[in-house]
Every structure is written in structure tokens, then in C-alpha cells.
Amino acid sequence: MRYISMAFALLASPVLADETVFIQSPTGNIQCAISTGDYSGVRCDILEFTPSFEQNAPDCEFDWGSSFGIDAEAEQGYLLCVSDAVAGGEPETLDYGRVKQLGPYICASEKTGISCSNQAGHGFALSKAKQSLF
């Protein structure tokens, strides 16, 4: 799974992605990148949280349990093994009750956290108290 962090690093390149937007929760605890193009998908990192997923991926040598992803074809959100962070630059703050849509992805901000999904409705929900995949 090492390629995930390298592939994500390429995500922000304008040559490889049609568009990438960076968002964060009002508290800044959840930060996301939504991209279309060659590396289409959503990745969100949560900084402070009580882990909902205790068992580490057996082939992960990096951070696991704090980064979540979804792509257009996925039938469920997934955890990522990463050695980097999505944070950086000046992300748009997604105020509570607001949504951000880009291509087949939509992320919604609520007081309870951020949820992101693809067009089929599959994705993940993140909050300090609980993280879930659907």
C-alpha cells in the first residue's frame, strides 16, 4: 500500500488532475482533498479522534486509521495507509450545514463531523467520537 501516499502526492498536480479542492471542518480537525481527473477521489484526514478501527492493516508500514478515502467506483469508503497529510495551503472552511460537490463526489459538514460520498452514495463519515464506512 505504499503507492497510496505517492499517488496522492501527485493528486495536486494540475497536469494529472482536472481539478482539486481542499476543504476543512470549521474546527480544522478534519481536512480533505476532492479531486477529479486522473487521480479522482476524496481523501480526508482526521487529526484528533477516538479510533473506531483498532486493527492495523497487516501490510501498512505508515499511519493507518486517521485517513479515509473514496473513489468513483468504490462500493464502500476505505481506510488509507499514508506517510503524508492532506493538510496544506489555504483550505476552504466548509461551514456546518454546507456541502461541497466536485464531479461525482459530495462532502457535507455538520456539527457532528464531515461525511463524503460518491455518486452511488458510498463513502465515509468522520467525527472525533466515531468514524464509519458505508
Coordinates of N, CA and C in Angstrom, one line a residue:
M1 N 0.8 -1.2 0.0 CA 0.0 0.0 0.0 C 0.9 1.3 0.0
R2 N 2.1 1.2 -0.2 CA 3.0 2.3 -0.1 C 2.6 3.3 -1.3
Y3 N 2.2 2.8 -2.4 CA 1.9 3.7 -3.5 C 0.8 4.7 -3.2
I4 N -0.1 4.5 -2.2 CA -1.2 5.4 -1.9 C -0.7 6.8 -1.6
S5 N 0.3 6.9 -0.8 CA 0.8 8.2 -0.4 C 1.5 8.9 -1.6
M6 N 2.2 8.1 -2.4 CA 2.9 8.7 -3.6 C 1.8 9.1 -4.6
A7 N 0.8 8.3 -4.8 CA -0.2 8.7 -5.8 C -1.0 9.9 -5.3
F8 N -1.2 10.0 -4.0 CA -1.9 11.2 -3.5 C -1.0 12.4 -3.7
A9 N 0.3 12.3 -3.5 CA 1.1 13.5 -3.7 C 1.0 14.0 -5.1
L10 N 0.8 13.1 -6.0 CA 0.6 13.6 -7.4 C -0.8 14.2 -7.7
L11 N -1.7 13.9 -6.8 CA -3.1 14.3 -6.9 C -3.2 15.9 -7.1
A12 N -2.4 16.6 -6.4 CA -2.5 18.1 -6.5 C -1.9 18.7 -7.8
S13 N -1.2 17.8 -8.5 CA -0.5 18.3 -9.8 C -1.6 18.7 -10.8
P14 N -1.5 19.9 -11.4 CA -2.5 20.3 -12.4 C -2.4 19.5 -13.6
V15 N -1.3 18.9 -13.9 CA -1.1 18.0 -15.1 C -1.9 16.8 -15.0
L16 N -2.0 16.2 -13.7 CA -2.7 14.9 -13.6 C -4.1 15.0 -13.2
A17 N -4.6 16.1 -12.6 CA -6.0 16.2 -12.1 C -6.7 17.4 -12.8
D18 N -7.9 17.1 -13.2 CA -8.7 18.2 -13.8 C -8.9 19.3 -12.8
E19 N -9.2 18.9 -11.6 CA -9.5 19.9 -10.5 C -9.3 19.3 -9.2
T20 N -8.7 20.0 -8.2 CA -8.6 19.6 -6.8 C -9.0 20.7 -6.0
V21 N -9.9 20.5 -5.0 CA -10.2 21.5 -4.0 C -9.9 20.9 -2.6
F22 N -9.5 21.8 -1.7 CA -9.1 21.4 -0.4 C -10.2 22.1 0.6
I23 N -10.7 21.2 1.5 CA -11.7 21.8 2.4 C -11.3 21.3 3.8
Q24 N -11.9 22.0 4.8 CA -11.7 21.5 6.2 C -12.9 21.8 7.0
S25 N -13.1 21.1 8.1 CA -14.2 21.4 9.0 C -14.0 22.7 9.7
P26 N -15.0 23.3 10.2 CA -14.8 24.6 10.9 C -13.8 24.6 12.0
T27 N -13.6 23.5 12.7 CA -12.6 23.4 13.7 C -11.2 23.1 13.2
G28 N -11.1 22.7 11.9 CA -9.8 22.4 11.3 C -9.4 20.9 11.7
N29 N -10.2 20.2 12.4 CA -9.8 18.8 12.8 C -9.9 17.8 11.7
I30 N -10.8 18.1 10.7 CA -10.9 17.2 9.5 C -10.5 18.0 8.3
Q31 N -9.6 17.5 7.5 CA -9.1 18.2 6.3 C -9.2 17.2 5.1
C32 N -9.7 17.7 4.0 CA -10.0 16.8 2.8 C -9.5 17.4 1.6
A33 N -9.2 16.5 0.6 CA -8.9 16.9 -0.8 C -9.9 16.2 -1.7
I34 N -10.6 16.9 -2.6 CA -11.5 16.3 -3.5 C -11.0 16.5 -4.9
S35 N -10.8 15.5 -5.7 CA -10.2 15.6 -7.0 C -10.9 14.9 -8.1
T36 N -10.9 15.5 -9.3 CA -11.4 14.8 -10.5 C -10.2 14.7 -11.4
G37 N -10.3 13.8 -12.4 CA -9.3 13.6 -13.4 C -8.6 12.3 -13.2
D38 N -7.3 12.3 -13.5 CA -6.5 11.0 -13.5 C -6.5 10.4 -12.1
Y39 N -6.5 11.2 -11.0 CA -6.4 10.6 -9.7 C -7.7 11.0 -8.9
S40 N -8.8 10.7 -9.5 CA -10.1 11.1 -9.0 C -10.4 10.4 -7.6
G41 N -10.9 11.2 -6.7 CA -11.2 10.6 -5.4 C -11.3 11.7 -4.3
V42 N -11.7 11.2 -3.1 CA -11.7 12.1 -2.0 C -10.8 11.4 -0.9
R43 N -10.0 12.2 -0.3 CA -9.2 11.8 0.9 C -9.5 12.8 2.0
C44 N -9.8 12.3 3.2 CA -9.9 13.1 4.4 C -9.0 12.6 5.5
D45 N -8.4 13.5 6.2 CA -7.6 13.1 7.4 C -8.3 13.7 8.6
I46 N -8.3 13.0 9.7 CA -8.8 13.5 10.9 C -7.6 13.5 11.9
L47 N -7.5 14.6 12.6 CA -6.3 14.9 13.5 C -6.5 14.4 14.9
E48 N -7.6 14.7 15.6 CA -7.9 14.3 16.9 C -9.1 13.5 16.9
F49 N -9.1 12.2 17.5 CA -10.2 11.4 17.4 C -10.0 10.2 18.3
T50 N -11.1 9.5 18.6 CA -11.1 8.2 19.3 C -11.2 7.2 18.2
P51 N -10.2 6.4 18.0 CA -10.3 5.4 16.8 C -11.4 4.4 16.8
S52 N -12.1 4.3 15.7 CA -13.2 3.3 15.6 C -12.6 2.1 15.0
F53 N -11.4 2.1 14.4 CA -10.8 1.0 13.7 C -9.5 0.7 14.5
E54 N -9.5 -0.4 15.2 CA -8.3 -0.7 16.1 C -7.3 -1.5 15.4
Q55 N -7.7 -2.5 14.5 CA -6.7 -3.4 14.0 C -6.0 -2.7 12.8
N56 N -4.7 -2.7 12.9 CA -3.9 -2.1 11.8 C -3.9 -3.0 10.6
A57 N -3.8 -2.4 9.4 CA -3.7 -3.2 8.2 C -2.3 -3.9 8.2
P58 N -2.3 -5.2 7.9 CA -1.1 -6.0 8.1 C 0.1 -5.6 7.2
D59 N -0.2 -5.0 6.1 CA 0.9 -4.6 5.2 C 1.1 -3.1 5.2
C60 N 0.7 -2.4 6.2 CA 0.8 -0.9 6.3 C 2.0 -0.6 7.3
E61 N 3.0 0.1 6.7 CA 4.2 0.5 7.5 C 4.1 1.9 7.9
F62 N 3.0 2.6 7.6 CA 2.9 4.0 7.9 C 1.7 4.3 8.8
D63 N 1.1 5.4 8.7 CA 0.0 5.8 9.6 C -1.3 5.1 9.0
W64 N -2.1 4.6 9.9 CA -3.3 3.9 9.5 C -4.4 4.2 10.5
G65 N -5.6 4.5 10.0 CA -6.7 4.7 10.9 C -7.2 6.2 11.0
S66 N -6.4 7.1 10.5 CA -6.7 8.5 10.5 C -7.0 9.1 9.2
S67 N -6.8 8.4 8.1 CA -7.1 8.8 6.7 C -8.1 7.9 6.0
F68 N -9.0 8.6 5.3 CA -10.1 7.8 4.7 C -10.3 8.2 3.3
G69 N -10.7 7.3 2.4 CA -10.9 7.7 1.0 C -12.1 7.0 0.4
I70 N -12.4 7.6 -0.8 CA -13.5 7.0 -1.6 C -13.1 7.4 -3.1
D71 N -13.4 6.5 -4.0 CA -13.3 6.8 -5.4 C -14.6 6.6 -6.1
A72 N -14.7 6.9 -7.3 CA -16.0 6.9 -8.0 C -16.6 5.5 -8.1
E73 N -15.7 4.5 -8.2 CA -16.2 3.1 -8.4 C -16.4 2.3 -7.1
A74 N -15.9 2.8 -6.0 CA -15.9 2.1 -4.7 C -17.3 1.8 -4.2
E75 N -17.5 0.7 -3.7 CA -18.7 0.3 -3.1 C -18.8 0.5 -1.6
Q76 N -17.7 1.1 -1.1 CA -17.6 1.4 0.4 C -16.4 2.3 0.5
G77 N -16.5 3.3 1.5 CA -15.3 4.1 1.8 C -14.2 3.1 2.4
Y78 N -13.0 3.6 2.4 CA -11.9 2.8 2.9 C -10.9 3.6 3.7
L79 N -10.1 2.9 4.5 CA -9.0 3.5 5.3 C -7.8 3.5 4.4
L80 N -6.9 4.5 4.6 CA -5.7 4.6 3.8 C -4.5 4.4 4.7
C81 N -3.5 3.8 4.1 CA -2.1 3.7 4.7 C -1.3 4.9 4.1
V82 N -0.9 5.8 4.9 CA -0.3 7.0 4.4 C 0.9 7.5 5.2
S83 N 1.8 8.1 4.5 CA 3.0 8.7 5.1 C 3.1 10.2 5.0
D84 N 1.9 10.8 4.5 CA 1.8 12.2 4.3 C 0.5 12.7 4.9
A85 N 0.2 14.0 4.7 CA -1.0 14.5 5.2 C -1.7 15.3 4.1
V86 N -3.0 15.4 4.1 CA -3.7 16.2 3.1 C -3.7 17.7 3.4
A87 N -3.3 18.0 4.6 CA -3.3 19.4 5.1 C -2.2 20.2 4.3
G88 N -2.5 21.5 4.2 CA -1.6 22.4 3.5 C -2.3 23.5 2.8
G89 N -1.6 24.5 2.5 CA -2.2 25.6 1.8 C -3.3 26.3 2.6
E90 N -4.3 26.8 1.8 CA -5.4 27.5 2.4 C -6.7 26.8 2.1
P91 N -7.1 25.8 2.8 CA -8.3 25.1 2.5 C -9.5 25.9 2.8
E92 N -10.5 25.7 2.0 CA -11.8 26.3 2.2 C -12.5 25.7 3.5
T93 N -13.0 26.5 4.4 CA -13.7 26.0 5.5 C -15.1 25.7 5.1
L94 N -15.5 24.5 5.3 CA -16.9 24.1 5.0 C -17.7 24.3 6.2
D95 N -18.5 25.3 6.3 CA -19.3 25.6 7.5 C -20.3 24.6 7.7
Y96 N -20.8 24.4 9.0 CA -21.8 23.5 9.3 C -23.0 23.7 8.5
G97 N -23.6 22.6 8.0 CA -24.8 22.7 7.2 C -24.5 22.9 5.7
R98 N -23.3 23.0 5.3 CA -22.9 23.3 3.9 C -22.4 22.0 3.3
V99 N -22.4 21.9 1.9 CA -21.8 20.8 1.2 C -20.9 21.4 0.1
K100 N -20.0 20.5 -0.3 CA -19.1 20.8 -1.4 C -19.1 19.7 -2.3
Q101 N -19.5 20.0 -3.6 CA -19.6 18.9 -4.6 C -18.5 19.2 -5.7
L102 N -17.9 18.2 -6.1 CA -17.0 18.2 -7.2 C -17.0 16.9 -8.0
G103 N -17.4 17.0 -9.3 CA -17.6 15.8 -10.0 C -18.6 14.8 -9.4
P104 N -18.2 13.6 -9.2 CA -19.1 12.6 -8.6 C -19.1 12.5 -7.1
Y105 N -18.4 13.5 -6.5 CA -18.2 13.5 -5.0 C -19.0 14.6 -4.3
I106 N -19.4 14.3 -3.1 CA -20.0 15.4 -2.3 C -19.6 15.1 -0.9
C107 N -19.2 16.2 -0.2 CA -18.9 16.2 1.2 C -19.8 17.2 1.9
A108 N -20.3 16.8 3.1 CA -21.2 17.6 3.9 C -20.6 17.8 5.3
S109 N -20.7 19.0 5.7 CA -20.2 19.4 7.1 C -21.4 19.6 8.0
E110 N -21.4 18.9 9.1 CA -22.4 19.0 10.2 C -21.6 19.2 11.5
K111 N -22.3 19.6 12.5 CA -21.7 19.8 13.8 C -21.1 18.5 14.3
T112 N -21.6 17.4 13.8 CA -21.1 16.1 14.3 C -19.9 15.6 13.4
G113 N -19.5 16.3 12.4 CA -18.3 15.9 11.6 C -18.6 16.1 10.1
I114 N -17.8 15.5 9.3 CA -17.8 15.5 7.8 C -18.1 14.2 7.3
S115 N -19.0 14.1 6.3 CA -19.2 12.8 5.5 C -19.0 13.1 4.1
C116 N -18.4 12.2 3.4 CA -18.1 12.3 1.9 C -18.6 11.0 1.3
S117 N -19.2 11.2 0.0 CA -19.6 10.0 -0.7 C -19.5 10.2 -2.2
N118 N -19.5 9.1 -2.9 CA -19.5 9.1 -4.4 C -21.0 9.2 -4.9
Q119 N -21.1 9.1 -6.2 CA -22.5 9.2 -6.8 C -23.4 8.1 -6.4
A120 N -22.9 6.9 -6.1 CA -23.7 5.8 -5.6 C -24.0 5.9 -4.2
G121 N -23.5 6.9 -3.4 CA -23.9 7.0 -2.0 C -23.0 6.3 -1.1
H122 N -21.8 5.8 -1.6 CA -20.9 5.1 -0.8 C -19.8 6.0 -0.3
G123 N -19.3 5.9 0.9 CA -18.3 6.8 1.4 C -17.9 6.5 2.9
F124 N -17.7 7.6 3.6 CA -17.3 7.6 5.0 C -17.9 8.8 5.7
A125 N -17.9 8.6 7.1 CA -18.3 9.7 8.0 C -17.3 9.8 9.1
L126 N -16.8 11.0 9.4 CA -15.8 11.2 10.3 C -16.2 12.2 11.4
S127 N -16.0 11.8 12.7 CA -16.1 12.8 13.8 C -15.1 12.4 14.8
K128 N -14.9 13.2 15.8 CA -14.0 12.9 16.9 C -14.4 11.6 17.6
A129 N -15.7 11.4 17.8 CA -16.2 10.2 18.5 C -16.2 8.9 17.7
K130 N -16.5 9.0 16.4 CA -16.6 7.8 15.6 C -16.3 8.1 14.1
Q131 N -15.7 7.0 13.5 CA -15.5 7.1 12.1 C -16.2 5.8 11.5
S132 N -16.9 6.0 10.4 CA -17.6 4.8 9.8 C -17.4 4.8 8.3
L133 N -17.6 3.6 7.7 CA -17.5 3.4 6.3 C -18.9 2.9 5.9
F134 N -19.3 3.4 4.7 CA -20.6 2.9 4.2 C -20.6 2.8 2.7

